[in-house]
Structure formats: C-alpha cells, structure tokens
Amino acid sequence: MTLPAWDWRLSDLAGIPHHGKTVFSCFSCGGGSTMGYKLAGYRVLGNVEIDPQMMKIYRKNHNPSHPFLMPIQEFKSIPDADLPPELFNLDILDGSPPCSVFSTAGAREDKWGGEYAFREGQAVQQLDDLFFEFLEVAEKLQPRVIVAENVKGMLIGKARGFVSLVLYRLREIGYRPQLFLLNSATMGVPQKRERLFFAASRNDLKFPRLKLEFNEPPILYGEVRQGRGKPINPESRTFQRWHRKRPPDLNMGDVTEREEGKVSNFNTILLKDQKVANTLASSSVFLRDDVPEHISDTDAIHIQTFPSDYDFMDADVQYVCGMSVPPIMMHRIAEQIHLQWLDPK
C-alpha cells in the first residue's frame, strides 16, 4: 500500500535519488527545511543553530557534516579560510530567521528593537536584526539561490517597511528577489499554515521568474488523527469552557466571548475532524472537539509532516514541530527551484 505523502520515515530518504545540488541551513531548529530539501534530492551540508538542545536533536536526526552551534553573528565572523570550502560553492543558502516580533498575535510593534531570548539556554538577541545578519552570511558565501521563510505578519501594517528593506538589501548584495505567500494546505500538508517565502537568485545566473503555484486537495484533521491525547484537567477553566462550547466554535475565544463577555484563550484551538488543522505553533494549544483531550504527539507529527521515526529525544514534540517549516512544504518549494532554476533541462 502506498502511504500518503505526509506519512513517511527518515529511513525513506535513503531511497531518494540525489541530483548533487547543495544546501546550508541557518536557524535550522529541528530540521524541517533540511528534511524538505533532502526529500527533493538535495545534499544538506550543515547548519547554524543557537539552541543547544535543538542542535543535539538536529545532529541526532540529520548527522550534518558541518554543524555550527553558535549565534548567526558568530558564524558570519568566522574567517573565510576557516570555513569548509564547499560552503562557498552552495546552490542554496536556506534560513528561517526568528520571526516572533512580526507575529500578528499581541502588541508586536512594542517588541521591535528589543532584545530577547526565545527560551532558557539561548543567547539574548535583537530578533528583528537577524534577517540582515542572515543576508550578511549570504553576501559572504554568495550562494546561487537564497531561500528565507517568515511569518505572514511581515506583510501587514508597518512591517511592510521591513520587507522593503530586506528586498533592498537582497538587491544590494547582487540578487533578484521574489516574494511568495504560500499556504501549506495547498501543498500536501494537513495544516493551514500561511508563510512568506523570499526566493532570490544571483544576478549573474539570469534565471527566469520562479513560479510557485500549488493546488493540492486539502487534508482534513480526521485523516491524520491517531492515538489518544492527554486529557484536559477536569479542575481547569479550560475543561469547563470545553463543555460549554457549541458546534460552530473554532477556539476558546469564541466560548469566552459568548459566555464571559470577553475574548481570551483564542490560541486554544478546537480541532474538528472535518476541517483542516490550524497553524501548529510551538505555544498554541490544540484540543479535540469531540472528546475533552489534547491532540496526541502523533497528531502533531502528522500535522507538521515530520517523519514518524524522528527522534525528539528530550524535547517537547509540539515545540520542535511548531518551530519548524513543514518538511513537505519545503519539499514542494525546493523541487520547483531545482526544476525551474538549478536544472531546467
């Protein structure tokens, strides 16, 4: 029996034919993008990651040739002579600069210019500078193609000025950038995840305009649902609200607005079998609509299209998945970049 594309194993990568194109990944987290590139036949040379726990997990699952556990600022300052020569002959430099300051949740403009650490054990950084640090790495390595992923919120309100600066900087370092707002639900991923992708080709290569158009049928939560989830604490307000929900309610914010006169807990999502799952974020709460329990870890793995044999070690499954690009989403993009740009024959 042929398994659906979202149901796969890391061991399947051994059967993927390689075409020889190379990738280096920045802000790699658990390697969602890395797995997407590998599914599309690329050789991922290594990664830069600031989080010790995420690097440990990345090394366990991907065995990179050139791992760099350090902030991107330190990596860009490594003398050229001390870097592996193959990094200066890259096909793709990939990166997902941390994007929480551009999220549409909360008073995001208040966070701009501030310094934060995502979690304990990470260095404090000014997050809205990281995209430009990434572009300095691109200027240093001069890959044929740059691919960067970020949140849809970069296209909303004042953040559009930040996007303009990114596009200007890409042109300044010798690249022709394009912007794509893509929804993973149209790309074989059982999740409504809208993300902004920058794809830029080096000026001297004269590549045509890239076309990224996807129209795969939606995959409903009921098709990927599996196993039992952790029960909702019967002593909690969430449990009480869950029992007061109505069929049209999509999240606990709908319940609190109706029952308590205010909107709260809108990040506590009610997943229905007949609908596509919402964006799986590292901090969101997903509850099953028909039974008072959280989704299972297996659900999170399926929703994010992580492989079933991925070793999360001591990390929270939803955190690793939620911080990553869905592998199948990146697979679709990487495949088209190869077909249209890197090997158009």
Short mmCIF file of C-alpha atoms in Angstrom, two decimals:
data_model
loop_
_atom_site.label_atom_id
_atom_site.label_comp_id
_atom_site.label_asym_id
_atom_site.label_seq_id
_atom_site.Cartn_x
_atom_site.Cartn_y
_atom_site.Cartn_z
CA MET A 1 0.00 0.00 0.00
CA THR A 2 1.29 3.49 -0.88
CA LEU A 3 1.33 5.72 2.18
CA PRO A 4 0.16 9.36 1.93
CA ALA A 5 2.98 11.88 1.45
CA TRP A 6 2.64 13.22 5.00
CA ASP A 7 3.14 9.73 6.46
CA TRP A 8 6.81 8.96 5.92
CA ARG A 9 10.02 7.92 7.70
CA LEU A 10 13.53 9.34 7.84
CA SER A 11 14.70 5.98 6.56
CA ASP A 12 12.81 6.73 3.30
CA LEU A 13 15.50 9.32 2.48
CA ALA A 14 17.90 6.50 1.61
CA GLY A 15 15.78 5.78 -1.45
CA ILE A 16 15.64 9.38 -2.73
CA PRO A 17 17.86 9.90 -5.81
CA HIS A 18 20.35 12.75 -5.34
CA HIS A 19 20.89 15.35 -8.05
CA GLY A 20 24.02 16.82 -6.46
CA LYS A 21 22.73 20.29 -5.54
CA THR A 22 23.78 21.53 -2.10
CA VAL A 23 22.16 23.46 0.76
CA PHE A 24 23.34 25.04 4.00
CA SER A 25 20.69 25.84 6.62
CA CYS A 26 20.66 28.75 9.09
CA PHE A 27 18.35 28.90 12.13
CA SER A 28 17.76 25.22 11.46
CA CYS A 29 15.91 24.26 14.66
CA GLY A 30 14.88 20.59 14.31
CA GLY A 31 15.49 20.50 10.58
CA GLY A 32 12.05 20.82 8.99
CA SER A 33 13.56 22.63 6.00
CA THR A 34 16.51 20.24 5.94
CA MET A 35 14.18 17.26 5.54
CA GLY A 36 12.28 19.05 2.78
CA TYR A 37 15.45 19.63 0.80
CA LYS A 38 16.53 16.02 1.30
CA LEU A 39 13.15 14.78 0.09
CA ALA A 40 13.73 16.86 -3.06
CA GLY A 41 17.13 15.24 -3.68
CA TYR A 42 19.47 17.91 -2.28
CA ARG A 43 22.55 17.30 -0.13
CA VAL A 44 22.37 19.39 3.05
CA LEU A 45 25.94 20.18 4.08
CA GLY A 46 25.30 21.52 7.56
CA ASN A 47 23.60 24.09 9.71
CA VAL A 48 23.85 27.01 12.11
CA GLU A 49 21.75 26.79 15.27
CA ILE A 50 21.93 28.77 18.52
CA ASP A 51 19.91 26.41 20.73
CA PRO A 52 21.99 23.58 22.27
CA GLN A 53 19.00 21.26 22.66
CA MET A 54 17.86 21.81 19.06
CA MET A 55 21.39 21.25 17.77
CA LYS A 56 21.61 17.98 19.71
CA ILE A 57 18.36 16.83 18.12
CA TYR A 58 19.43 18.06 14.67
CA ARG A 59 22.71 16.14 14.86
CA LYS A 60 20.91 13.02 16.04
CA ASN A 61 18.45 13.02 13.14
CA HIS A 62 20.50 14.55 10.31
CA ASN A 63 24.17 13.84 11.05
CA PRO A 64 25.39 17.07 9.38
CA SER A 65 28.92 17.28 8.01
CA HIS A 66 29.34 20.89 9.13
CA PRO A 67 27.29 21.79 12.24
CA PHE A 68 27.86 25.19 13.88
CA LEU A 69 26.37 25.65 17.36
CA MET A 70 26.54 29.43 17.70
CA PRO A 71 24.65 32.66 17.03
CA ILE A 72 24.49 33.69 13.37
CA GLN A 73 26.62 36.74 14.28
CA GLU A 74 29.49 34.49 15.32
CA PHE A 75 29.17 32.32 12.23
CA LYS A 76 29.36 35.27 9.85
CA SER A 77 32.55 36.42 11.60
CA ILE A 78 34.43 33.16 11.03
CA PRO A 79 37.32 33.87 8.63
CA ASP A 80 36.69 32.51 5.15
CA ALA A 81 39.82 30.34 5.37
CA ASP A 82 38.39 28.58 8.44
CA LEU A 83 35.13 27.59 6.75
CA PRO A 84 34.66 24.43 4.65
CA PRO A 85 35.41 25.34 1.00
CA GLU A 86 32.20 23.69 -0.22
CA LEU A 87 30.16 26.36 1.59
CA PHE A 88 31.47 28.86 -0.98
CA ASN A 89 30.02 26.81 -3.82
CA LEU A 90 26.48 26.48 -2.47
CA ASP A 91 23.40 26.09 -4.58
CA ILE A 92 21.03 27.26 -1.82
CA LEU A 93 21.51 29.16 1.42
CA ASP A 94 18.40 28.49 3.47
CA GLY A 95 17.19 30.29 6.57
CA SER A 96 14.18 30.94 8.79
CA PRO A 97 15.21 33.97 10.86
CA PRO A 98 13.23 34.03 14.16
CA CYS A 99 10.01 35.88 13.48
CA SER A 100 8.05 36.29 16.73
CA VAL A 101 8.37 40.10 16.63
CA PHE A 102 6.37 40.06 13.36
CA SER A 103 3.66 37.72 14.57
CA THR A 104 0.15 39.13 14.36
CA ALA A 105 -0.51 37.98 17.94
CA GLY A 106 -0.09 40.66 20.60
CA ALA A 107 1.40 44.16 20.50
CA ARG A 108 4.13 43.24 18.08
CA GLU A 109 5.39 46.78 17.30
CA ASP A 110 6.21 47.19 21.00
CA LYS A 111 8.75 44.35 20.65
CA TRP A 112 10.64 45.79 17.69
CA GLY A 113 14.17 46.80 18.56
CA GLY A 114 14.11 44.89 21.86
CA GLU A 115 16.44 42.08 22.80
CA TYR A 116 15.01 38.66 23.63
CA ALA A 117 15.91 35.03 24.10
CA PHE A 118 13.36 32.54 22.82
CA ARG A 119 13.93 30.29 25.81
CA GLU A 120 16.35 29.37 28.57
CA GLY A 121 19.78 28.43 27.31
CA GLN A 122 19.72 30.71 24.27
CA ALA A 123 21.66 33.92 23.88
CA VAL A 124 19.78 37.22 24.02
CA GLN A 125 19.46 38.78 20.56
CA GLN A 126 17.72 41.66 18.81
CA LEU A 127 15.39 39.50 16.76
CA ASP A 128 14.43 41.98 14.06
CA ASP A 129 18.13 42.29 13.12
CA LEU A 130 18.59 38.58 12.47
CA PHE A 131 17.26 38.68 8.92
CA PHE A 132 20.00 41.16 8.00
CA GLU A 133 22.63 39.06 9.79
CA PHE A 134 21.45 36.17 7.60
CA LEU A 135 21.86 38.33 4.50
CA GLU A 136 25.42 39.16 5.57
CA VAL A 137 26.10 35.43 5.59
CA ALA A 138 24.62 35.30 2.08
CA GLU A 139 26.90 38.12 0.96
CA LYS A 140 29.86 36.21 2.41
CA LEU A 141 29.05 32.81 0.86
CA GLN A 142 27.45 34.02 -2.42
CA PRO A 143 25.15 31.03 -3.00
CA ARG A 144 23.34 30.69 -6.31
CA VAL A 145 19.98 30.94 -4.54
CA ILE A 146 18.78 32.33 -1.21
CA VAL A 147 15.58 30.98 0.36
CA ALA A 148 14.17 32.55 3.53
CA GLU A 149 10.93 31.78 5.34
CA ASN A 150 8.99 34.03 7.68
CA VAL A 151 5.51 34.78 9.00
CA LYS A 152 2.65 36.33 7.06
CA GLY A 153 2.69 39.20 9.58
CA MET A 154 5.65 40.71 7.72
CA LEU A 155 3.17 41.82 5.05
CA ILE A 156 0.83 43.56 7.48
CA GLY A 157 0.96 47.18 8.62
CA LYS A 158 4.27 48.80 9.48
CA ALA A 159 6.15 45.53 8.96
CA ARG A 160 5.86 46.04 5.20
CA GLY A 161 8.59 48.64 5.54
CA PHE A 162 10.83 45.93 6.99
CA VAL A 163 10.10 43.73 3.94
CA SER A 164 11.08 46.61 1.66
CA LEU A 165 14.41 46.89 3.49
CA VAL A 166 15.02 43.16 3.08
CA LEU A 167 14.29 43.34 -0.64
CA TYR A 168 16.55 46.38 -0.99
CA ARG A 169 19.38 44.59 0.82
CA LEU A 170 18.99 41.49 -1.36
CA ARG A 171 19.36 43.63 -4.48
CA GLU A 172 22.29 45.47 -2.91
CA ILE A 173 24.25 42.22 -2.44
CA GLY A 174 23.60 41.11 -6.00
CA TYR A 175 20.36 39.10 -6.00
CA ARG A 176 16.97 39.29 -7.70
CA PRO A 177 14.34 38.60 -5.04
CA GLN A 178 10.77 37.35 -5.33
CA LEU A 179 8.12 37.10 -2.62
CA PHE A 180 5.63 34.27 -2.23
CA LEU A 181 2.80 33.97 0.29
CA LEU A 182 2.08 30.25 0.42
CA ASN A 183 -0.48 28.16 2.30
CA SER A 184 0.75 24.71 3.27
CA ALA A 185 -2.81 23.36 3.00
CA THR A 186 -2.48 23.60 -0.80
CA MET A 187 0.90 21.80 -0.75
CA GLY A 188 0.06 18.39 0.69
CA VAL A 189 0.34 19.45 4.35
CA PRO A 190 -2.64 18.75 6.67
CA GLN A 191 -2.45 22.25 8.14
CA LYS A 192 -3.49 25.81 7.24
CA ARG A 193 -0.10 27.46 7.63
CA GLU A 194 0.46 30.68 5.68
CA ARG A 195 4.10 31.64 5.38
CA LEU A 196 6.09 34.22 3.46
CA PHE A 197 8.99 32.92 1.38
CA PHE A 198 11.77 35.02 -0.13
CA ALA A 199 13.44 33.33 -3.11
CA ALA A 200 16.35 35.21 -4.67
CA SER A 201 18.70 34.19 -7.47
CA ARG A 202 22.17 35.63 -8.02
CA ASN A 203 22.20 38.29 -10.75
CA ASP A 204 24.87 36.66 -12.92
CA LEU A 205 22.81 33.49 -13.39
CA LYS A 206 19.98 35.12 -15.39
CA PHE A 207 17.34 32.71 -14.12
CA PRO A 208 13.72 33.28 -15.27
CA ARG A 209 10.99 34.33 -12.85
CA LEU A 210 10.20 31.50 -10.46
CA LYS A 211 6.61 30.25 -10.44
CA LEU A 212 5.28 28.66 -7.27
CA GLU A 213 1.67 27.62 -7.72
CA PHE A 214 0.22 24.76 -5.70
CA ASN A 215 -3.31 23.39 -5.68
CA GLU A 216 -3.27 20.05 -3.90
CA PRO A 217 -6.52 18.92 -2.24
CA PRO A 218 -6.92 19.70 1.47
CA ILE A 219 -6.15 17.02 4.05
CA LEU A 220 -8.60 17.06 6.95
CA TYR A 221 -7.66 16.54 10.58
CA GLY A 222 -9.74 13.36 10.69
CA GLU A 223 -7.49 11.82 8.04
CA VAL A 224 -4.32 12.21 10.16
CA ARG A 225 -5.78 11.83 13.66
CA GLN A 226 -4.28 8.98 15.62
CA GLY A 227 -3.90 7.84 19.22
CA ARG A 228 -5.14 9.26 22.49
CA GLY A 229 -4.20 12.71 23.69
CA LYS A 230 -3.60 13.99 27.20
CA PRO A 231 -6.98 14.57 28.93
CA ILE A 232 -7.95 18.15 29.77
CA ASN A 233 -7.56 18.74 33.50
CA PRO A 234 -11.12 18.33 34.88
CA GLU A 235 -10.40 21.00 37.52
CA SER A 236 -9.41 23.64 34.94
CA ARG A 237 -11.38 26.51 33.43
CA THR A 238 -10.46 25.11 30.02
CA PHE A 239 -12.38 21.93 30.90
CA GLN A 240 -15.42 23.99 31.92
CA ARG A 241 -15.21 26.07 28.75
CA TRP A 242 -14.79 22.96 26.60
CA HIS A 243 -18.10 21.63 27.94
CA ARG A 244 -19.83 24.96 27.19
CA LYS A 245 -18.69 25.08 23.55
CA ARG A 246 -21.11 24.95 20.63
CA PRO A 247 -20.67 23.25 17.24
CA PRO A 248 -19.65 26.45 15.38
CA ASP A 249 -16.94 27.35 17.92
CA LEU A 250 -13.41 27.14 16.47
CA ASN A 251 -11.43 28.15 19.56
CA MET A 252 -11.91 29.00 23.23
CA GLY A 253 -12.05 32.68 22.32
CA ASP A 254 -15.45 32.01 20.76
CA VAL A 255 -16.62 30.46 24.03
CA THR A 256 -15.25 33.21 26.30
CA GLU A 257 -16.70 35.96 24.12
CA ARG A 258 -20.15 34.42 24.29
CA GLU A 259 -20.11 33.12 27.86
CA GLU A 260 -17.87 35.64 29.66
CA GLY A 261 -18.21 38.79 27.54
CA LYS A 262 -14.55 38.92 26.55
CA VAL A 263 -12.22 37.22 24.11
CA SER A 264 -9.45 35.19 25.72
CA ASN A 265 -7.75 31.87 25.09
CA PHE A 266 -8.09 32.35 21.33
CA ASN A 267 -4.85 30.36 20.95
CA THR A 268 -6.62 27.32 22.37
CA ILE A 269 -7.90 25.75 19.16
CA LEU A 270 -10.71 23.22 18.76
CA LEU A 271 -9.76 20.74 16.06
CA LYS A 272 -12.62 19.18 14.14
CA ASP A 273 -12.26 16.00 12.09
CA GLN A 274 -13.97 17.56 9.08
CA LYS A 275 -11.69 20.64 8.94
CA VAL A 276 -8.03 21.27 8.11
CA ALA A 277 -5.95 21.89 11.24
CA ASN A 278 -4.89 25.43 12.09
CA THR A 279 -1.24 26.52 12.15
CA LEU A 280 0.66 24.37 14.60
CA ALA A 281 2.63 26.86 16.70
CA SER A 282 5.07 25.97 19.44
CA SER A 283 2.90 27.69 22.06
CA SER A 284 -0.64 27.03 20.80
CA VAL A 285 -2.99 24.55 22.47
CA PHE A 286 -4.87 22.11 20.24
CA LEU A 287 -7.90 20.34 21.73
CA ARG A 288 -10.02 17.71 20.07
CA ASP A 289 -13.54 18.95 19.51
CA ASP A 290 -15.36 15.68 20.19
CA VAL A 291 -13.55 14.45 23.34
CA PRO A 292 -12.04 16.51 26.21
CA GLU A 293 -8.40 15.88 25.42
CA HIS A 294 -5.42 17.47 23.72
CA ILE A 295 -4.23 16.20 20.36
CA SER A 296 -1.68 13.40 20.53
CA ASP A 297 2.02 13.81 19.79
CA THR A 298 1.42 11.64 16.73
CA ASP A 299 -1.17 14.16 15.55
CA ALA A 300 1.36 16.99 15.87
CA ILE A 301 3.92 14.97 13.90
CA HIS A 302 1.40 14.26 11.14
CA ILE A 303 0.05 17.82 11.02
CA GLN A 304 3.61 19.15 10.61
CA THR A 305 4.58 16.30 8.20
CA PHE A 306 7.53 15.26 10.33
CA PRO A 307 8.66 11.66 9.80
CA SER A 308 7.21 9.05 12.12
CA ASP A 309 10.67 7.83 13.17
CA TYR A 310 12.06 11.27 14.03
CA ASP A 311 13.87 11.20 17.38
CA PHE A 312 12.72 14.15 19.51
CA MET A 313 15.00 12.98 22.36
CA ASP A 314 14.12 15.00 25.49
CA ALA A 315 12.32 17.84 23.70
CA ASP A 316 8.62 18.65 23.57
CA VAL A 317 7.24 17.31 20.28
CA GLN A 318 4.96 20.27 19.58
CA TYR A 319 7.73 22.78 20.33
CA VAL A 320 10.11 21.22 17.80
CA CYS A 321 7.38 20.82 15.18
CA GLY A 322 5.89 24.26 15.73
CA MET A 323 9.28 25.98 15.38
CA SER A 324 10.00 24.22 12.08
CA VAL A 325 8.98 24.53 8.46
CA PRO A 326 6.80 21.54 7.49
CA PRO A 327 9.15 19.24 5.52
CA ILE A 328 6.57 18.55 2.81
CA MET A 329 6.04 22.31 2.32
CA MET A 330 9.75 22.88 1.78
CA HIS A 331 9.96 19.77 -0.38
CA ARG A 332 7.46 21.28 -2.82
CA ILE A 333 9.35 24.60 -2.98
CA ALA A 334 12.81 23.01 -3.27
CA GLU A 335 11.57 20.72 -6.02
CA GLN A 336 10.40 23.67 -8.11
CA ILE A 337 13.62 25.62 -7.55
CA HIS A 338 15.54 22.63 -8.87
CA LEU A 339 13.25 22.13 -11.85
CA GLN A 340 12.94 25.79 -12.85
CA TRP A 341 16.30 27.24 -11.84
CA LEU A 342 19.08 24.81 -10.96
CA ASP A 343 18.39 22.10 -13.54
CA PRO A 344 15.79 23.42 -16.01
CA LYS A 345 16.54 20.72 -18.62
#
